CSV table of C-alpha atoms in Angstrom, one decimal:
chain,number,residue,atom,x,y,z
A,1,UNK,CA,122.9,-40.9,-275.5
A,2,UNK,CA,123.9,-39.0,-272.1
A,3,UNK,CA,126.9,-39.2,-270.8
A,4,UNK,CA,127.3,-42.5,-268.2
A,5,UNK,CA,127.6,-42.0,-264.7
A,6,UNK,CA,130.2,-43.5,-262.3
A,7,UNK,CA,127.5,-45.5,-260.9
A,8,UNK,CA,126.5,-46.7,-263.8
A,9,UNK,CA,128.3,-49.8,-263.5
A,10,UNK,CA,126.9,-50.4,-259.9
A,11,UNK,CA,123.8,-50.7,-261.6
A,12,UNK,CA,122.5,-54.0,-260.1
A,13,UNK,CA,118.5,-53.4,-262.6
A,14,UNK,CA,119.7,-53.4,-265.9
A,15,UNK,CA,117.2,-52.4,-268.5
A,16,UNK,CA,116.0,-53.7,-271.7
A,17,UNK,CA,115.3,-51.4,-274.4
A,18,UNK,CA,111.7,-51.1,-275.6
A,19,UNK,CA,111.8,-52.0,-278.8
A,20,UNK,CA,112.8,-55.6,-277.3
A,21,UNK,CA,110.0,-56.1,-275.2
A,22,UNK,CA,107.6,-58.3,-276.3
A,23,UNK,CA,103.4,-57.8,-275.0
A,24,UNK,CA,101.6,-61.2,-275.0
A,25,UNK,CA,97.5,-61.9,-273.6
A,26,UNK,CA,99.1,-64.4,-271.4
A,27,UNK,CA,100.7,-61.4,-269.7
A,28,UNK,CA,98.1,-59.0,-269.4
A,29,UNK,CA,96.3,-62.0,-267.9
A,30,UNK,CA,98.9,-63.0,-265.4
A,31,UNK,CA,99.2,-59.1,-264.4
A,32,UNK,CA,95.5,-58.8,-263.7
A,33,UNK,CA,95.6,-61.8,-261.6
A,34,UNK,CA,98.8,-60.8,-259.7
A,35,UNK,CA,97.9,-57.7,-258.8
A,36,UNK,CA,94.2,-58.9,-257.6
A,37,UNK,CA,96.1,-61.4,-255.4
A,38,UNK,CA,98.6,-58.6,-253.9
A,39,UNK,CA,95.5,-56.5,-253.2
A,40,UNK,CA,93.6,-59.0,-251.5
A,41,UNK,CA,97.3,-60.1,-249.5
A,42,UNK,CA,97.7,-56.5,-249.0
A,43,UNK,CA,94.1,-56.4,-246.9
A,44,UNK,CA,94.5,-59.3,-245.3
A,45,UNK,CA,97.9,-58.0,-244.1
A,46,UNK,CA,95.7,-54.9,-243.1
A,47,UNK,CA,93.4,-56.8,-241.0
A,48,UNK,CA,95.9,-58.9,-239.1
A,49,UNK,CA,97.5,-55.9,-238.3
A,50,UNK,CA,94.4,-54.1,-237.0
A,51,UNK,CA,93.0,-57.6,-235.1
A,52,UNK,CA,93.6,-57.2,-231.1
A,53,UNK,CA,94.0,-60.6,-228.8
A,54,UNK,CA,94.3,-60.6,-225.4
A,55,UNK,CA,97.5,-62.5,-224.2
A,56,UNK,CA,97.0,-64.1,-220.3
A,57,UNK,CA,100.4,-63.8,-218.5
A,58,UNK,CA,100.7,-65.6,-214.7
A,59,UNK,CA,102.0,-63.6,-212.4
A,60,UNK,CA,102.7,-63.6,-208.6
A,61,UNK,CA,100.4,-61.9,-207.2
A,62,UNK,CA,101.8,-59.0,-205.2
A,63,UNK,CA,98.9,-57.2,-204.1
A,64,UNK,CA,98.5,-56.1,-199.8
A,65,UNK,CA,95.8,-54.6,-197.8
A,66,UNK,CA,93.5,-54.9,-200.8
A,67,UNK,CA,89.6,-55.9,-200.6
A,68,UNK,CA,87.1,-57.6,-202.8
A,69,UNK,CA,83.8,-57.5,-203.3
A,70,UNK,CA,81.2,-61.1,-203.2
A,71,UNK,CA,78.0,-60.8,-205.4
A,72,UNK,CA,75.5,-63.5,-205.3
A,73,UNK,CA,71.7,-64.4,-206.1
A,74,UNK,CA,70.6,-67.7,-204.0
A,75,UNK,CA,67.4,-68.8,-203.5
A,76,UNK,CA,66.0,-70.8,-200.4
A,77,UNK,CA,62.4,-71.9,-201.7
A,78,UNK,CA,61.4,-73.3,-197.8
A,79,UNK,CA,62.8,-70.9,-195.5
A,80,UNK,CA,61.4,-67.8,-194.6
A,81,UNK,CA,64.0,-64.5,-195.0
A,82,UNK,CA,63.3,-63.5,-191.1
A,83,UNK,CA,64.9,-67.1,-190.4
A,84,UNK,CA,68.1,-66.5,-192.5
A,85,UNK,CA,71.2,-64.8,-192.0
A,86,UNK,CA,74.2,-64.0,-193.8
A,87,UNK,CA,77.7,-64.1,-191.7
A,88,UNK,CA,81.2,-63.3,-192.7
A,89,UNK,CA,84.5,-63.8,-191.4
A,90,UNK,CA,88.2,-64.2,-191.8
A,91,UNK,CA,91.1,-64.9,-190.3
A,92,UNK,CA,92.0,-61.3,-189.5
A,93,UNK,CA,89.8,-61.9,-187.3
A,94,UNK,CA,87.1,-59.6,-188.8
A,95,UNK,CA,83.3,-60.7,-188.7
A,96,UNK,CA,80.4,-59.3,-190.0
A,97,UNK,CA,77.3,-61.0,-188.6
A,98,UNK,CA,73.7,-60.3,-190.0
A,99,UNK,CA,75.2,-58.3,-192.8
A,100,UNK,CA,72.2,-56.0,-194.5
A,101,UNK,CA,74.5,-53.2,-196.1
A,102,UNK,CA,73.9,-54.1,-199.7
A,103,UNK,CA,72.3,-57.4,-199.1
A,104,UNK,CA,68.6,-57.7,-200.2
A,105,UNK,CA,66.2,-60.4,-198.8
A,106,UNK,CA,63.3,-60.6,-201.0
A,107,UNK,CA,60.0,-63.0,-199.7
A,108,UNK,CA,59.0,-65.6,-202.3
A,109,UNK,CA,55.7,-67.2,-202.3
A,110,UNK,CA,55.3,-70.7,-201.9
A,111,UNK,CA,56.6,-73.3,-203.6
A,112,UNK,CA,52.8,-74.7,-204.2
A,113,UNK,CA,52.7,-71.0,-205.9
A,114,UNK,CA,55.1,-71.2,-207.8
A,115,UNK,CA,57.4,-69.3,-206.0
A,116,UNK,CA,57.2,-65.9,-207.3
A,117,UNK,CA,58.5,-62.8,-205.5
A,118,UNK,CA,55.9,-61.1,-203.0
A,119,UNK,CA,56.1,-57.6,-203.1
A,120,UNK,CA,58.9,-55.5,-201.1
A,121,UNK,CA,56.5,-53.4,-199.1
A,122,UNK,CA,54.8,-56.9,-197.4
A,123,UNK,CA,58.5,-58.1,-196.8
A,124,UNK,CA,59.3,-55.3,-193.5
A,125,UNK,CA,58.6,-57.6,-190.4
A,126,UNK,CA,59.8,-55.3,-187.9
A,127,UNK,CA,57.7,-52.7,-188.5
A,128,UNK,CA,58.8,-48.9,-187.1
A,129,UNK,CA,55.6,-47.6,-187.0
A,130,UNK,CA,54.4,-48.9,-184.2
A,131,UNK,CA,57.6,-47.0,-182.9
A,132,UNK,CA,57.0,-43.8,-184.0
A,133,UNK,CA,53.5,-43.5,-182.2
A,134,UNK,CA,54.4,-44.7,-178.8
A,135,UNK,CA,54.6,-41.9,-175.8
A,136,UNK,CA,58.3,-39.6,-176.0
A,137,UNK,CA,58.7,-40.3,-172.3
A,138,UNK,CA,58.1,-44.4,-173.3
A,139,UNK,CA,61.3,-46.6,-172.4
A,140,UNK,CA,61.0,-50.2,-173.4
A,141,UNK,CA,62.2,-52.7,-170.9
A,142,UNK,CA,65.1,-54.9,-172.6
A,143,UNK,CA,63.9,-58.1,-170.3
A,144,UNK,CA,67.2,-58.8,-169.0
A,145,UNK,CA,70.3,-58.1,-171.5
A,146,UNK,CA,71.6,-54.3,-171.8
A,147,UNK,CA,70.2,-52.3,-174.6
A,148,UNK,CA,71.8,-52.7,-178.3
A,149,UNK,CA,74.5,-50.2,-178.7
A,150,UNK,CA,72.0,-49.5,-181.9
A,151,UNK,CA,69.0,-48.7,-180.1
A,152,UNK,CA,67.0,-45.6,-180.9
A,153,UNK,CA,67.0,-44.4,-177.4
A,154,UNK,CA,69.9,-45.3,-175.2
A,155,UNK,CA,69.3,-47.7,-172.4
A,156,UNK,CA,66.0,-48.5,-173.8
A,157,UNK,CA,64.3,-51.4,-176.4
A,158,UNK,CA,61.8,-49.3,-177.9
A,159,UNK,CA,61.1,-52.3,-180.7
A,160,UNK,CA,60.6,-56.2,-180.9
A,161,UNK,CA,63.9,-56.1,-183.2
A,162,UNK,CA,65.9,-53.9,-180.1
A,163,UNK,CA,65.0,-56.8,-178.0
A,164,UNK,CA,66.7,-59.6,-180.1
A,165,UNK,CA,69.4,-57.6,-180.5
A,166,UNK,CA,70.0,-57.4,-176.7
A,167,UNK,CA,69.3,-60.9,-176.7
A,168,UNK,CA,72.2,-61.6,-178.7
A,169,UNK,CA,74.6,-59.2,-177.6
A,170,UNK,CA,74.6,-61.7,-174.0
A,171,UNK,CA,74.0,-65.2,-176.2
A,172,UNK,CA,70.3,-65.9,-174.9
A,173,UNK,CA,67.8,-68.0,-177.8
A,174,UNK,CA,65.2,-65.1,-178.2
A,175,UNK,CA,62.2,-67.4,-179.8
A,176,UNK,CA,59.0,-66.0,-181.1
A,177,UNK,CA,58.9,-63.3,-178.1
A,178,UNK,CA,56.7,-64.8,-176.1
A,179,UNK,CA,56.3,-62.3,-173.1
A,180,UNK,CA,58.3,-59.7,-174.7
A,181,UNK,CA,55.5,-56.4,-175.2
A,182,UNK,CA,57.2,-54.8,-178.0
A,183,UNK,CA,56.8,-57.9,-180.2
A,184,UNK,CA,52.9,-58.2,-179.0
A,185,UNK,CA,52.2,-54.4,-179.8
A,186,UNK,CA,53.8,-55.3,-183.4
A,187,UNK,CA,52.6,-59.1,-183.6
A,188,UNK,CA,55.9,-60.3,-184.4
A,189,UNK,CA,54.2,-64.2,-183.6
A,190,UNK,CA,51.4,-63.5,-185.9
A,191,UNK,CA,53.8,-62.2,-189.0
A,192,UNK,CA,56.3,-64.8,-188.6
A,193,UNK,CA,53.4,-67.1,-188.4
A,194,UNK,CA,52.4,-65.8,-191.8
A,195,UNK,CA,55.5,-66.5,-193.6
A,196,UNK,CA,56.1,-69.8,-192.2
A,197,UNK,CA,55.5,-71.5,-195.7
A,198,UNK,CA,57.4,-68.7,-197.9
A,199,UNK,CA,60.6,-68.8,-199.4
A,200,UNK,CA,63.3,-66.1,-199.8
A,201,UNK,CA,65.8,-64.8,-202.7
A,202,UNK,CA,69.2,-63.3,-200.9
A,203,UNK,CA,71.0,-61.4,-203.8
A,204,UNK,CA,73.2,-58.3,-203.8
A,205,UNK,CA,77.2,-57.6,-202.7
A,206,UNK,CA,79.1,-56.9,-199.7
A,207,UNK,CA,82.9,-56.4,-199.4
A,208,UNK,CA,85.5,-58.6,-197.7
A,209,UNK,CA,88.9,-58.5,-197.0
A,210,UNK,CA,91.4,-60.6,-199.3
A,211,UNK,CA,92.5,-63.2,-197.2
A,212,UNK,CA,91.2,-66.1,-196.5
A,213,UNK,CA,87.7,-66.4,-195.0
A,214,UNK,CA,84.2,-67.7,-195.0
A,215,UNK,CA,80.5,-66.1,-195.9
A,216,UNK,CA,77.8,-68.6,-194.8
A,217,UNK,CA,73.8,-68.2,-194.5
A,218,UNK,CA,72.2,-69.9,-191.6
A,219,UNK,CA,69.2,-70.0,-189.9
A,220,UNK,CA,68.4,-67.7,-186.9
A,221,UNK,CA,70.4,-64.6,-184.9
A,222,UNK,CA,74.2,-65.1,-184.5
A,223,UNK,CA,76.2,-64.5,-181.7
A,224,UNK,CA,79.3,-65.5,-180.4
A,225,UNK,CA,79.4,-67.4,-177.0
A,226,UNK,CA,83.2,-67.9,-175.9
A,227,UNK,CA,85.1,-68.7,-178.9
A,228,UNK,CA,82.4,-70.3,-180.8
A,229,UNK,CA,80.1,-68.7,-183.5
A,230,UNK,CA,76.7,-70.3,-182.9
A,231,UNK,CA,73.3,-69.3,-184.1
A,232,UNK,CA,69.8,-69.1,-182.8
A,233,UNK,CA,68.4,-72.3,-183.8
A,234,UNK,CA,64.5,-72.5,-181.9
A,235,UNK,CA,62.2,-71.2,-184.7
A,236,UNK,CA,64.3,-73.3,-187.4
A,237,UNK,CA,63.9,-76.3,-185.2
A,238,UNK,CA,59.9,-75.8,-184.0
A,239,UNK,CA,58.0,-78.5,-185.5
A,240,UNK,CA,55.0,-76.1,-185.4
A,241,UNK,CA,56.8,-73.6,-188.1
A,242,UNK,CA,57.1,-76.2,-190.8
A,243,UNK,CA,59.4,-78.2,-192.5
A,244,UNK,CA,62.3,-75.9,-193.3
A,245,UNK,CA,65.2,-77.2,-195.1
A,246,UNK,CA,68.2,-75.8,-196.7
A,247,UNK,CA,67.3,-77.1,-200.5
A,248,UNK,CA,68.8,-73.9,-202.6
A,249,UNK,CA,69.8,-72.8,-206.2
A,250,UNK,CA,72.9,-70.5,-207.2
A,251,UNK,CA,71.7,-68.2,-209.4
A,252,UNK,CA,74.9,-66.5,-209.4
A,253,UNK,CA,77.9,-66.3,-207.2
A,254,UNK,CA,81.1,-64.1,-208.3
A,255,UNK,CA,83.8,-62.3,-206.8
A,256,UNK,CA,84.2,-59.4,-208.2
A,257,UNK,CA,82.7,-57.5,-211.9
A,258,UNK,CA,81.4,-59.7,-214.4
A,259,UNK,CA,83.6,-59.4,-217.6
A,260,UNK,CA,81.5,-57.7,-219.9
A,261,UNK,CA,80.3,-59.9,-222.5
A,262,UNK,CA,82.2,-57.8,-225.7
A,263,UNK,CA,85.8,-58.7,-223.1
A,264,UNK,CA,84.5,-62.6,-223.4
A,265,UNK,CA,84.2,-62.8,-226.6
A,266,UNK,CA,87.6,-62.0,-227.2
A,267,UNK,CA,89.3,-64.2,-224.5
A,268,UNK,CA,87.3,-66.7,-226.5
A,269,UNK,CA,89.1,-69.2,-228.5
A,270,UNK,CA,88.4,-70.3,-232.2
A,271,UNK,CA,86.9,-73.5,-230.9
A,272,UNK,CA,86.0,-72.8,-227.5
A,273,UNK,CA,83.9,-69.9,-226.8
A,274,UNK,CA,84.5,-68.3,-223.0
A,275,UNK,CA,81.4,-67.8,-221.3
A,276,UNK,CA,80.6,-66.4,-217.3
A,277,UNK,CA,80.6,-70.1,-216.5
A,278,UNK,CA,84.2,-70.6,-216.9
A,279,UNK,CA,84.5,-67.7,-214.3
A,280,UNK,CA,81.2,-68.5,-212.2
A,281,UNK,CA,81.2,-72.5,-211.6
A,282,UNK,CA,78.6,-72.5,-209.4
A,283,UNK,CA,76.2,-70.3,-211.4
A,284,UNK,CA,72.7,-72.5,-211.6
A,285,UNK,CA,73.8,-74.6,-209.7
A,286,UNK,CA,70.6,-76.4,-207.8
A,287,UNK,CA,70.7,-78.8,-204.2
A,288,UNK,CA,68.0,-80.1,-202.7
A,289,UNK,CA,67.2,-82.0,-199.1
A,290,UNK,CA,64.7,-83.1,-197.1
A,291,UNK,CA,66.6,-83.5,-194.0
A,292,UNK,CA,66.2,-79.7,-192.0
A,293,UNK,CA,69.9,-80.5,-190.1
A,294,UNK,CA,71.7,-80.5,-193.1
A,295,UNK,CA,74.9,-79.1,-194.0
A,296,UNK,CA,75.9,-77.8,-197.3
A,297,UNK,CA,79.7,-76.3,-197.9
A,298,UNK,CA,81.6,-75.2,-200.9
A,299,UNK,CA,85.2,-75.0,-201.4
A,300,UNK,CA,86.5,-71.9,-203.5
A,301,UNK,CA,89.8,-70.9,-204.9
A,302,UNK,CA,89.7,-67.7,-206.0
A,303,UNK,CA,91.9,-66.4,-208.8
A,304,UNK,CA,92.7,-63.0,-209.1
A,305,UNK,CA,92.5,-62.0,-212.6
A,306,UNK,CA,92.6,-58.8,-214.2
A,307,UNK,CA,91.9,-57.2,-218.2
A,308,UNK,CA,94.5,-54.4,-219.4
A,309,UNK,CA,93.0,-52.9,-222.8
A,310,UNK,CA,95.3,-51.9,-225.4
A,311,UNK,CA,97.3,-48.9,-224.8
A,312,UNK,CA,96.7,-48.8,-221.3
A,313,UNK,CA,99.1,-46.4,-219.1
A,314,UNK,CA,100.9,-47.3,-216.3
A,315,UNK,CA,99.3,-46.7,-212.9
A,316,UNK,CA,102.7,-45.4,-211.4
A,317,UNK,CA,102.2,-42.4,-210.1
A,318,UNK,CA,98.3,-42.7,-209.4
A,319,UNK,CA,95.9,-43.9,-206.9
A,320,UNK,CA,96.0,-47.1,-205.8
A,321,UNK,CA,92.2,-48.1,-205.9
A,322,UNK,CA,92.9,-50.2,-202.4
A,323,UNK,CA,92.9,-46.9,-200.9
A,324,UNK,CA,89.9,-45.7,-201.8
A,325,UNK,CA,87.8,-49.1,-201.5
A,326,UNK,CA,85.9,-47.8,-198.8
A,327,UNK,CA,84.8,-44.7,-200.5
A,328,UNK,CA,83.8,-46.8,-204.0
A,329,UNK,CA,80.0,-47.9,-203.6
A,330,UNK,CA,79.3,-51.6,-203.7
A,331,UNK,CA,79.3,-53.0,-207.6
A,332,UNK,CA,81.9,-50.3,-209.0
A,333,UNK,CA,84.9,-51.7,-207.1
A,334,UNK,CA,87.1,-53.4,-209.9
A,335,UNK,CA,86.7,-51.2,-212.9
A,336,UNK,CA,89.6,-48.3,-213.5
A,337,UNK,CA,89.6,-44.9,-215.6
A,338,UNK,CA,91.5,-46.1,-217.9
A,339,UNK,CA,89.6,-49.3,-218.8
A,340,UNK,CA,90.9,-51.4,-217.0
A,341,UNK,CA,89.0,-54.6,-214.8
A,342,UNK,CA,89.8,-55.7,-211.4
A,343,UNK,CA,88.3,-59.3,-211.3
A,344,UNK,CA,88.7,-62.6,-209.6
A,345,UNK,CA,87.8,-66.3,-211.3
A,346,UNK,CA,87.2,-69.1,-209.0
A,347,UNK,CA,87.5,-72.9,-208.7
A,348,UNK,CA,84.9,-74.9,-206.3
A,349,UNK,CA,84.9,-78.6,-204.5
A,350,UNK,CA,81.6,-79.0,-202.7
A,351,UNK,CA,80.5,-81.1,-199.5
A,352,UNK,CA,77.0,-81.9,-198.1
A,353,UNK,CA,76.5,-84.0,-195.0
A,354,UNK,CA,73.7,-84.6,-192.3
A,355,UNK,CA,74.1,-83.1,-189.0
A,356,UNK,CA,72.9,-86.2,-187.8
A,357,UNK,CA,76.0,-88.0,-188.7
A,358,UNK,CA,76.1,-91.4,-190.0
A,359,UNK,CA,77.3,-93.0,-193.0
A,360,UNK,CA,76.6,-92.6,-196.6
A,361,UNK,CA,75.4,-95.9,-197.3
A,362,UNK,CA,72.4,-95.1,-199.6
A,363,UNK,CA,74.9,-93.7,-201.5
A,364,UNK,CA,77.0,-97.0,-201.5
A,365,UNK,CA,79.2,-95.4,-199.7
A,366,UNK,CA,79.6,-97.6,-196.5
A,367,UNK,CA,83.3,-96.5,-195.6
A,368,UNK,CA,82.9,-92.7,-195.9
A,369,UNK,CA,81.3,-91.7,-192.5
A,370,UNK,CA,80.0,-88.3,-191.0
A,371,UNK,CA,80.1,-86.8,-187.5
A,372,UNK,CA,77.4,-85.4,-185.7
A,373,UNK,CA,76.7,-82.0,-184.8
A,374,UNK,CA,77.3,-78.4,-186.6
A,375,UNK,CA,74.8,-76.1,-187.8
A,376,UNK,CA,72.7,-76.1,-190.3
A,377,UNK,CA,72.7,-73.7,-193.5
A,378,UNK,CA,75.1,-73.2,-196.9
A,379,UNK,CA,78.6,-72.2,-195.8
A,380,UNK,CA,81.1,-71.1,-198.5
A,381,UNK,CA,85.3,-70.9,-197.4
A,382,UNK,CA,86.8,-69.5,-199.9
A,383,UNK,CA,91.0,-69.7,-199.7
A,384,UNK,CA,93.3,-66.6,-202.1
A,385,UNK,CA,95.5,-68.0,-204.3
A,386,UNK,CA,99.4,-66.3,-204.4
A,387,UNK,CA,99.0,-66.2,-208.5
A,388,UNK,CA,97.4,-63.9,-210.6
A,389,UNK,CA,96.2,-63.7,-213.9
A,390,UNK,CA,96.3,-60.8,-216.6
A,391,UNK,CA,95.1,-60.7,-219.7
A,392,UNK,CA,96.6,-58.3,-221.6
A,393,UNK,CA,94.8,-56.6,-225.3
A,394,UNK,CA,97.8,-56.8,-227.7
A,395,UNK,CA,98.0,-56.5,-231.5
A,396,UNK,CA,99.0,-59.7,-233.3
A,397,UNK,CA,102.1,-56.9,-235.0
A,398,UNK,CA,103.7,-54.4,-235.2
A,399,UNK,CA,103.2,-51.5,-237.6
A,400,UNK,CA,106.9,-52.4,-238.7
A,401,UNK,CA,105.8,-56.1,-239.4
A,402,UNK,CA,102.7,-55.0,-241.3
A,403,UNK,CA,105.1,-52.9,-244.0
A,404,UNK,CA,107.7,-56.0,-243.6
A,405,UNK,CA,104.3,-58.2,-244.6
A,406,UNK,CA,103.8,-56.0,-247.3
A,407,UNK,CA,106.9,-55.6,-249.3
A,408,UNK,CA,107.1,-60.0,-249.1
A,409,UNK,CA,103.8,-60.2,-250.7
A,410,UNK,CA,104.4,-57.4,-253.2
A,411,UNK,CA,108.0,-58.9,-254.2
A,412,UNK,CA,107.2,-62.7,-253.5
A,413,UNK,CA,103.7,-62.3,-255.5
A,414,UNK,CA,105.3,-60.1,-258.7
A,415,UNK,CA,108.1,-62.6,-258.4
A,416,UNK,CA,106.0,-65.7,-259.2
A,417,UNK,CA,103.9,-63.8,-261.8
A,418,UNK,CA,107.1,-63.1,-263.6
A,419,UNK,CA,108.2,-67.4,-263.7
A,420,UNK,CA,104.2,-68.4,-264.4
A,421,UNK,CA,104.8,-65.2,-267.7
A,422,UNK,CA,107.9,-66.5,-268.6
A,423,UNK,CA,106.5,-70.4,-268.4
A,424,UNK,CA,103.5,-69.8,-270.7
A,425,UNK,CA,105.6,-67.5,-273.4
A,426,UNK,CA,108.1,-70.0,-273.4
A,427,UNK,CA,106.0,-73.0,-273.7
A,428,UNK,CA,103.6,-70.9,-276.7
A,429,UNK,CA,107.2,-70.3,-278.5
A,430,UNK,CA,108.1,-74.0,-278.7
A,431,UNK,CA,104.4,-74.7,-279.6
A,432,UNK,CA,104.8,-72.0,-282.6
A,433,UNK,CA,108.2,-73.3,-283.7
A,434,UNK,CA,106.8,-77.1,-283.4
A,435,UNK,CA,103.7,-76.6,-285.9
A,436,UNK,CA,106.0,-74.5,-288.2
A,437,UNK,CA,108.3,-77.8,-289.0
């Protein structure tokens, strides 16, 4: 026997000798099953440690100076697209009137045709052809108003669409151009004529600033007379162009990317999957009238909310993407190098109401009463709220915790084996001795 240590005393694993251990099949049997059941522990420690959730935290939002982009698909199946027109504002004091820059209109067929989309090359009312033929030394009269800042050739209306622009720019109802030559020479009567019983699909996305504001689509030109923004109502109006009203569906409205649909399923809960509607309220969302001065307006509270993956850097140091919003094309605003998303959610109250006024008795509804007046069309005011949201990838622990999980169901599982051995040998011992009397 070697010579003992000083620590040999200290020895807290004191060992048996061989000859006194004793091998039984309840054993071997146990030992198979325990180490079956630390393997299959030991991989499901793995996979907790490998599985990513995304935590939301609510934060003030501290943001300045920044700008967000509005993306939307609405259809108007009985209006024509040369009778709408899309208008933002805020209170900055920034408008956009008649936005096009990113904004598509696309003609539908009637509803008694199902609706379908005509093709883009019939959709261009204001032709420029006409344009390009006429004499060089040719300088269309602008009947009155100064010419557009816009126009092709300054001081002159060389096109039916120069002429409404001047009639804007002084607040004068412009009509079907009756008298006007450049809409004769390009029948502007005839073609709006022709799409009288059409509808029309606005989708695409333009950029606001984040504050609080208002998009809206009305009917006619806009223009601002004194401190009022009022909009060229005669073709909407004229009996003889049909029965236009403001019945519309929301495809789609959202402010801001659209999670991608991998990033949902993991905000999703176990119970509760998260789906674009819990972002997008208003998506499909269908209203229909009969009454042409009719007023439709939605509500919005928009959320800013944004997705950090795991392991994401911080953006000290870098650019913030504010800055260059001007120089990022319209749908890539939002989405950063290093993966993360830029996002806003939204919540909506909506309100409809007859420019008529009255009350809304065949409703039952005889209290709740409506004044007269306004114009007609789909107005959305959207307000910013001062929290924000981020959802943040995060694993459920940490590499520490995973070997912490390990060694508790190596020891805890080894440790039970051991009492379940020792219960079975003991209780076969007392069996043995029992039938031996």
């Amino acid at each position: 026997m070697p010579p003992k240590s000083r620590f040999t005393r200290l020895d807290a694993f004191t060992k048996t000798v061989e000859d006194a251990r004793i091998r039984t099949t309840s054993g071997g049997i146990v030992t198979i099953a325990s180490l079956l059941i630390v393997l299959y522990l030991v991989w499901g420690e793995w996979s907790d440690y490998r599985r990513i959730i995304v935590h939301p935290e609510l934060i003030v939002d501290k943001g300045r100076g920044e700008r967000m982009e509005i993306h939307m698909n609405i259809s108007f199946p009985r209006i024509p697209c040369e009778l709408l027109t899309l208008d933002v504002m805020d209170v900055s004091g920034e408008q956009q009137t008649g936005v096009k820059h990113g904004i598509q209109k696309v003609q539908l067929a009637p509803a008694s045709e199902g609706g379908r989309p005509i093709d883009v090359r019939s959709l261009d009312l204001h032709a420029d052809e006409p344009a390009a033929h006429l004499d060089p030394g040719y300088c269309g009269e602008c009947y009155g108003p100064p010419a557009p800042a816009s126009a092709v050739k300054p001081g002159c209306c060389q096109t039916c669409e120069e002429v409404r622009e001047a009639y804007a720019s002084v607040s004068w109802a412009f009509g079907k151009g009756e008298g006007v030559e450049q809409c004769k020479r390009e029948h502007y009567s005839e073609k709006l004529e022709a799409q009288r019983d059409q509808g029309c699909r606005i989708e695409g996305g333009f950029r606001v600033n984040k504050v609080i504001g208002n998009f809206h689509i009305a009917p006619g030109r806009s223009f601002s007379n004194g401190m009022m923004h009022v909009h060229d109502l005669n073709n909407y109006m004229d009996p003889s162009q049909g029965s236009h009203t403001f019945t519309h569906t929301i495809h789609h409205l959202r402010f801001g990317p659209q999670l991608p649909d991998d990033l949902t399923k993991k905000m999703g809960g176990k119970n509760v999957e998260w789906t674009s509607h819990h972002l997008n309220p208003l998506d499909n969302t269908y209203q229909s009238t009969e009454d042409a001065a009719f007023n439709y307006m939605y509500f919005v509270k928009v959320v800013s909310t944004s997705y950090h993956p795991l392991g994401r850097k911080s953006r000290q140091g870098s650019i913030d993407q504010a800055d260059l919003s001007d120089l990022i094309s319209i749908g890539q605003h939002g989405f950063g190098q290093d993966g993360s998303l830029e996002t806003h959610q939204y919540s909506v109250t909506s309100h409809k109401r007859s420019l008529k006024g009255g009350s809304d008795s065949q409703e039952g509804h005889k209290e709740r009463l409506h004044a007269m007046g306004g114009i007609p069309g789909v107005f959305f005011s959207y307000d910013i709220s001062p929290m924000k949201v981020i959802n943040r990838e995060e694993r459920t622990k940490s590499f520490t915790g995973f070997l912490t999980g390990v060694a508790a169901v190596i020891g805890g599982t080894l440790t039970v084996a051991a009492a379940i051995d020792r219960a079975f040998y003991e209780s076969a011992t007392r069996m043995k001795k029992f039938h031996q009397r």
